[in-house]
GROMACS .gro file of C-alpha atoms in nm:
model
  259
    1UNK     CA    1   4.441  11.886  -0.743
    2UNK     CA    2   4.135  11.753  -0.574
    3UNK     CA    3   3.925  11.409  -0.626
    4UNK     CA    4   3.556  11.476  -0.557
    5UNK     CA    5   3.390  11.128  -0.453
    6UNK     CA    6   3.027  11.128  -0.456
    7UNK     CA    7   2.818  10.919  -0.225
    8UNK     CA    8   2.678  10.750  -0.454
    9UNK     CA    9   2.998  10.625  -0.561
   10UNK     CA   10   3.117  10.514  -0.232
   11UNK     CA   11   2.755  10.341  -0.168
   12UNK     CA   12   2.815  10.128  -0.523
   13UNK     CA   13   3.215  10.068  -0.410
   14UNK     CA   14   3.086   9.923  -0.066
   15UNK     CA   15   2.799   9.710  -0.276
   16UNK     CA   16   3.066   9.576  -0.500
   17UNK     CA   17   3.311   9.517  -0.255
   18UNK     CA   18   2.988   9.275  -0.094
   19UNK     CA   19   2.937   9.140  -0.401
   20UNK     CA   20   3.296   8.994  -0.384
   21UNK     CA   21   3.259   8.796  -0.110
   22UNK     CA   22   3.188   8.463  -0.186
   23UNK     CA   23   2.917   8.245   0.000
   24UNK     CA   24   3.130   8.042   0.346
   25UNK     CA   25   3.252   7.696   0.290
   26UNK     CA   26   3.006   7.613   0.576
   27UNK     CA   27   2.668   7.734   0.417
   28UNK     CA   28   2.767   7.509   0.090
   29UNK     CA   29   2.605   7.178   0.077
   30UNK     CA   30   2.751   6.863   0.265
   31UNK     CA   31   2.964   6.627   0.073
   32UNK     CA   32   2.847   6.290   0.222
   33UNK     CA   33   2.552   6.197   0.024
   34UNK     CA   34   2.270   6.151   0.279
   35UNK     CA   35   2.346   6.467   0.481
   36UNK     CA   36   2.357   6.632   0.123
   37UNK     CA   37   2.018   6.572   0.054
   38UNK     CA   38   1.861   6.650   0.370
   39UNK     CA   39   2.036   6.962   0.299
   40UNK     CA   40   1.850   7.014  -0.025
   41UNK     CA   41   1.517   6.874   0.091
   42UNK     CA   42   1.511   7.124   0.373
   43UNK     CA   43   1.640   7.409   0.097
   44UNK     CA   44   1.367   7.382  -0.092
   45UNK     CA   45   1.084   7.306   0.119
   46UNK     CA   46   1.194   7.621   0.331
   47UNK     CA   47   1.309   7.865   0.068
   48UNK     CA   48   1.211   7.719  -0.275
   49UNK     CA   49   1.560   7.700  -0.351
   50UNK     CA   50   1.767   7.392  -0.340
   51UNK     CA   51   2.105   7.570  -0.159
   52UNK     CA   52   2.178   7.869   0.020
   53UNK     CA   53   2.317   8.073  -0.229
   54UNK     CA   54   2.020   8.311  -0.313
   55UNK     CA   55   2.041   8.394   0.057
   56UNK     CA   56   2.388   8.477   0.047
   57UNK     CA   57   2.354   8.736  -0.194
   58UNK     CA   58   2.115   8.884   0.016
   59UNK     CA   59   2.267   8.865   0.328
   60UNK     CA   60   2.605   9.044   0.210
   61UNK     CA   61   2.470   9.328   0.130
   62UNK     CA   62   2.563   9.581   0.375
   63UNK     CA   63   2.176   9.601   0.573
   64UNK     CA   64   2.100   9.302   0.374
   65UNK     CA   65   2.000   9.078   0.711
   66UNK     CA   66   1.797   9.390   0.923
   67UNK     CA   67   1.611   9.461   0.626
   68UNK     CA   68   1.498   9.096   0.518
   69UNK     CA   69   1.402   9.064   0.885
   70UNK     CA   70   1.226   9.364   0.883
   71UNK     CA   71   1.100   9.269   0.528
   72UNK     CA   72   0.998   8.946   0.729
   73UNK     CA   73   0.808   9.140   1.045
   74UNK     CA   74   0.572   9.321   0.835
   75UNK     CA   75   0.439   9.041   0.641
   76UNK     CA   76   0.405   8.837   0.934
   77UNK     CA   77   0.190   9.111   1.128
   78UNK     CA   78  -0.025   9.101   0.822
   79UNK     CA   79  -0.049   8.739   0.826
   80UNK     CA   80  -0.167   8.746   1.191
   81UNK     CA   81  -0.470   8.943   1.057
   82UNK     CA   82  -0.501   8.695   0.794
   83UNK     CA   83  -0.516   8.440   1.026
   84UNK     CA   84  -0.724   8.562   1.281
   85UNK     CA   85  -1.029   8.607   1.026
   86UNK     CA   86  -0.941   8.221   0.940
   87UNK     CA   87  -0.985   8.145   1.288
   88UNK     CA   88  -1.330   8.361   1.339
   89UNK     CA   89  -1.433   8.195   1.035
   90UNK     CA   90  -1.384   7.852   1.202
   91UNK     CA   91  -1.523   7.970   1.489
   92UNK     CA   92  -1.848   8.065   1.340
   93UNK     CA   93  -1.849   7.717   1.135
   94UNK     CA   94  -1.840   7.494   1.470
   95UNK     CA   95  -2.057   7.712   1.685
   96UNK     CA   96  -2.354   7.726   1.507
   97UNK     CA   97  -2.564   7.442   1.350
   98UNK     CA   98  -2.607   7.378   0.976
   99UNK     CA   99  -2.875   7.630   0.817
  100UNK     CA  100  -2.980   7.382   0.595
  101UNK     CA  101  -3.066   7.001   0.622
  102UNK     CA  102  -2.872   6.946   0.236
  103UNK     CA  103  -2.519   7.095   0.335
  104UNK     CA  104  -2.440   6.955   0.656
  105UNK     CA  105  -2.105   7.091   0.767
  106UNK     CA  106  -2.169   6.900   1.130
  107UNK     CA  107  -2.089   6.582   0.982
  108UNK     CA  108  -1.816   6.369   1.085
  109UNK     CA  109  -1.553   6.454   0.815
  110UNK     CA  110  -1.602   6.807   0.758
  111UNK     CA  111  -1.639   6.872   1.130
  112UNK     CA  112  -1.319   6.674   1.206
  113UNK     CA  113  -1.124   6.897   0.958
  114UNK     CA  114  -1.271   7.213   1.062
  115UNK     CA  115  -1.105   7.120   1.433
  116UNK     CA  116  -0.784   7.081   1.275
  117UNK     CA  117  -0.845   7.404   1.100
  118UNK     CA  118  -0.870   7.561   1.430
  119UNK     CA  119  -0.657   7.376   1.640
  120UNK     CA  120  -0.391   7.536   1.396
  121UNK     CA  121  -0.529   7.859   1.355
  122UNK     CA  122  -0.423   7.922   1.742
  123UNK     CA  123  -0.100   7.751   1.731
  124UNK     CA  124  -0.021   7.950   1.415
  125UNK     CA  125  -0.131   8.296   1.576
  126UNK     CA  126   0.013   8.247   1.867
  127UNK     CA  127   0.358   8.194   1.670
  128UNK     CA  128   0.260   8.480   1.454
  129UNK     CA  129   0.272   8.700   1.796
  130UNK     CA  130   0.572   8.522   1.964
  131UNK     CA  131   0.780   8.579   1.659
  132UNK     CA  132   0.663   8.969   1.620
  133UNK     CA  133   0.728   9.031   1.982
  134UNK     CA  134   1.108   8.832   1.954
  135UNK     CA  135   1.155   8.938   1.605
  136UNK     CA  136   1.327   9.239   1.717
  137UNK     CA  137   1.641   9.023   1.868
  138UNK     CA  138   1.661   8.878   1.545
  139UNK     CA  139   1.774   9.171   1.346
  140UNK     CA  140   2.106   9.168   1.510
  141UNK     CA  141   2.454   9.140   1.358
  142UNK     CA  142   2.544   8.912   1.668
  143UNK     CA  143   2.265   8.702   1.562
  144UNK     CA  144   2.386   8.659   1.162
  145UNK     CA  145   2.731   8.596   1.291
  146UNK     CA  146   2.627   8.349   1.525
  147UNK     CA  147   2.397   8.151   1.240
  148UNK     CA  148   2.703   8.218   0.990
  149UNK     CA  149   2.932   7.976   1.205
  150UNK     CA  150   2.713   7.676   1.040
  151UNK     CA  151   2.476   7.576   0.801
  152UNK     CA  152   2.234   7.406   1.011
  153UNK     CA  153   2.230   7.673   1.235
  154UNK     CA  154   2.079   7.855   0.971
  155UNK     CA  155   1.820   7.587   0.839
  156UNK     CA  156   1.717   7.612   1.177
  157UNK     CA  157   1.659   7.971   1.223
  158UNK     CA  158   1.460   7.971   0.887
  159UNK     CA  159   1.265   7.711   1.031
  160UNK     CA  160   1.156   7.877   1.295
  161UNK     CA  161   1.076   8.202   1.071
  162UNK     CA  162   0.877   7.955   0.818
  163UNK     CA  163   0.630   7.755   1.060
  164UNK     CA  164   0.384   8.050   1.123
  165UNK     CA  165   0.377   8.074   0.759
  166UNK     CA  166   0.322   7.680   0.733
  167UNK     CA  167   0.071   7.688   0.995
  168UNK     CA  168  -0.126   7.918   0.859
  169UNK     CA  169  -0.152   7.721   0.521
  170UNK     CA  170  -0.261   7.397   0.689
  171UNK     CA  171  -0.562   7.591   0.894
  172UNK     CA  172  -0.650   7.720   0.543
  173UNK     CA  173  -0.646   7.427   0.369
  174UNK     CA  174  -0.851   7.274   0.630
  175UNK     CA  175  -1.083   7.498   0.596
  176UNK     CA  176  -1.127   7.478   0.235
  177UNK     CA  177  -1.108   7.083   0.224
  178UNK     CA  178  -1.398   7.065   0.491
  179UNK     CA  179  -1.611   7.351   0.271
  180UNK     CA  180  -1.521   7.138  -0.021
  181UNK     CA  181  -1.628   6.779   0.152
  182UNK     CA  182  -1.941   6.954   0.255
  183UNK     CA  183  -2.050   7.044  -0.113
  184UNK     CA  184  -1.934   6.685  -0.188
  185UNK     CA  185  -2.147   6.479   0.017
  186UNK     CA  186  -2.448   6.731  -0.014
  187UNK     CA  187  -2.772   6.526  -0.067
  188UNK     CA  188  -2.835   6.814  -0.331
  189UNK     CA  189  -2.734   6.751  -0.688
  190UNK     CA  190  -2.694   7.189  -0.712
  191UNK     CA  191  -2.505   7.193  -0.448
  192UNK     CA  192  -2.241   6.944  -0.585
  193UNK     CA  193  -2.236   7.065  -0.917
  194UNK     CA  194  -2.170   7.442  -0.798
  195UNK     CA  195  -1.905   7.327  -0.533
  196UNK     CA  196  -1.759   7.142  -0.844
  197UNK     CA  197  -1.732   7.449  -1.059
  198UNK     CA  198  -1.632   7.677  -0.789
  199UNK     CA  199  -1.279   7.485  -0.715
  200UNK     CA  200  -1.262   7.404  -1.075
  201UNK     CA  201  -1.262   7.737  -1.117
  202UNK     CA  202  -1.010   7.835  -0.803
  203UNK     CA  203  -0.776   7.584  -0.953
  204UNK     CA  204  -0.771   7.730  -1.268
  205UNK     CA  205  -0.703   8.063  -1.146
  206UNK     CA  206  -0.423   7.959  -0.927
  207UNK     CA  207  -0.261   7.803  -1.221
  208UNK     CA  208  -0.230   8.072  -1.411
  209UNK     CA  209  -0.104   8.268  -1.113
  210UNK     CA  210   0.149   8.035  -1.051
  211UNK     CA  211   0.298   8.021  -1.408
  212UNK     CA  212   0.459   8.351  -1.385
  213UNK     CA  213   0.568   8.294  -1.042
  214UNK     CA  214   0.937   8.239  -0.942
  215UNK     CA  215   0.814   7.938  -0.790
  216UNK     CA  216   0.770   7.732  -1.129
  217UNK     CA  217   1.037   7.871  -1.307
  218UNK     CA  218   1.228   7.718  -1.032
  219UNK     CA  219   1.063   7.370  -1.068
  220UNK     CA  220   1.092   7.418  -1.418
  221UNK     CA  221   1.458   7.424  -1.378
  222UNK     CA  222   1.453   7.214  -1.124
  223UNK     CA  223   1.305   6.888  -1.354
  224UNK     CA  224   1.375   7.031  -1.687
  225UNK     CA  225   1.714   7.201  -1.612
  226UNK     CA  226   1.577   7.488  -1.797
  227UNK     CA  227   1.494   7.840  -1.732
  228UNK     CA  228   1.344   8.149  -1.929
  229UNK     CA  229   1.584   8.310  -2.198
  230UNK     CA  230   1.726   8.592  -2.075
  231UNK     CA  231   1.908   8.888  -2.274
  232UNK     CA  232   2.248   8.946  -2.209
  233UNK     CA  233   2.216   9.302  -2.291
  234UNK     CA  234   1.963   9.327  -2.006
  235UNK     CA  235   2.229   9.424  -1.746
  236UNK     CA  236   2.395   9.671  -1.965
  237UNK     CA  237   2.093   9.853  -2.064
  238UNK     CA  238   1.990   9.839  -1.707
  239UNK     CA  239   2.342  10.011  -1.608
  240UNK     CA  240   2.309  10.240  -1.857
  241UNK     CA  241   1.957  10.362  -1.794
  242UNK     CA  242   2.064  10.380  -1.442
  243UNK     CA  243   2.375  10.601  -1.474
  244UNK     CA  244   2.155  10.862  -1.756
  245UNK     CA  245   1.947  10.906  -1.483
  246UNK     CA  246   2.237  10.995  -1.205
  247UNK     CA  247   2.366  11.226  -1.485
  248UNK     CA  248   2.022  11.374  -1.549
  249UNK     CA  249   2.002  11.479  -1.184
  250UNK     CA  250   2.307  11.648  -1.146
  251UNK     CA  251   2.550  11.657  -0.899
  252UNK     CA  252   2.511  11.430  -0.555
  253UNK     CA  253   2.344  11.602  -0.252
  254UNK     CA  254   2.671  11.485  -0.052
  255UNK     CA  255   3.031  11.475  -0.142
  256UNK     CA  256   3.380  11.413   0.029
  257UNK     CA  257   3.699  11.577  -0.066
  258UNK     CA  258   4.029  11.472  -0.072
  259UNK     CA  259   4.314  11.730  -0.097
   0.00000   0.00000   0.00000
């Protein structure tokens, strides 16, 4: 007699035997009551979550912690381009004089925030480029198991992986609150009313976007204690569309016998 184990079956034992793991006493949140919510406060302004336990499930997968980091690398090498035309944008804005007597972007306020909007484009790309060119060192096993020895370990290493990201939302926001204090104090009436529209408009659109975002269900749960129903028969149907498939393509590529 001979058992024929497929790879895929080994690759679905080692993900369940993950799965089993459960998430270390020391990445659970602190019983005294002030560390407790500093805890949460950092959670969720870091990871929209309030604990750790999202990341956990992540993390024990078998690559789970090379391939969020090098999940992470890409989109922060496409960030740095992001943030570089942010910063020639700037650039452009403070070097050269209003075209127009009406929209004065020279003034005090919307000149003070465009210097904030650059003074935190650099910071933020030169992050952006010290974290792509040390990113690699972060990848490590030695470096999870290090971070795994405590929680605040941790909620310091995602802080360090989040502060590009921050940075380059405050030099954008700058940006956009200087554009939109120009329109403001225009001396044209036009010029108001369009700027008006336009972020009416912007604000509108990003509302909508966010609904169907992770990111307000989680609120939504969050102050409602609520969430979107969810069909228990989802995960079966799931499992069985995914093993019709396996059977539909026949036999695994590789196999390991056991006499």
């Amino acid at each position: 007699m001979s058992d024929i184990v497929s790879y895929d079956t080994l690759k679905d034992s080692q993900r369940l035997e993950a799965h089993k793991k459960p998430i270390p006493t020391r990445w659970r949140p602190p019983s005294c009551l002030v560390p407790r919510l500093i805890f949460h406060t950092l959670c969720f302004c870091l990871t929209f979550h309030t604990d750790l336990d999202f990341m956990w499930e992540i993390f024990r997968e078998p690559d789970g912690w090379e391939n969020f980091h090098t999940l992470y690398l890409t989109q922060i090498n496409q960030l740095s381009t992001v943030q570089g035309l942010v910063l020639t944008t700037v650039a452009v804005f403070i070097s050269t004089p209003p075209p127009l007597r009406q929209i004065n972007y020279a003034a005090d306020g919307p000149y003070t925030l465009l210097s904030e909007s650059l003074v935190f484009s650099l910071f933020g790309l030169l992050l952006q480029l010290f974290t792509s060119v040390v990113g690699q060192s972060y990848q490590k096993q030695n470096t999870f198991k290090a971070l795994k020895r405590n929680r605040w370990l941790f909620l310091c290493h995602i802080i360090v992986l989040s502060i590009p990201v921050y940075l380059f939302g405050i030099s954008l926001l700058m940006l956009i609150f200087a554009i939109s204090v120009t329109g403001f104090l225009s001396s044209s009436y036009s010029a108001q009313v369009f700027t008006a529209a336009t972020f009416a408009l912007l604000f509108a659109c990003l509302f909508v976007s966010i609904l169907p975002s992770p990111f307000f269900s989680r609120l939504h749960k969050i102050f409602w204690g609520k969430t979107g129903e969810v069909n228990e028969d989802d995960d079966d149907d799931e499992l069985d569309r995914e093993r019709s498939e396996k059977e539909a393509g026949g036999p695994a590529r590789g196999s390991f016998q056991d006499v």
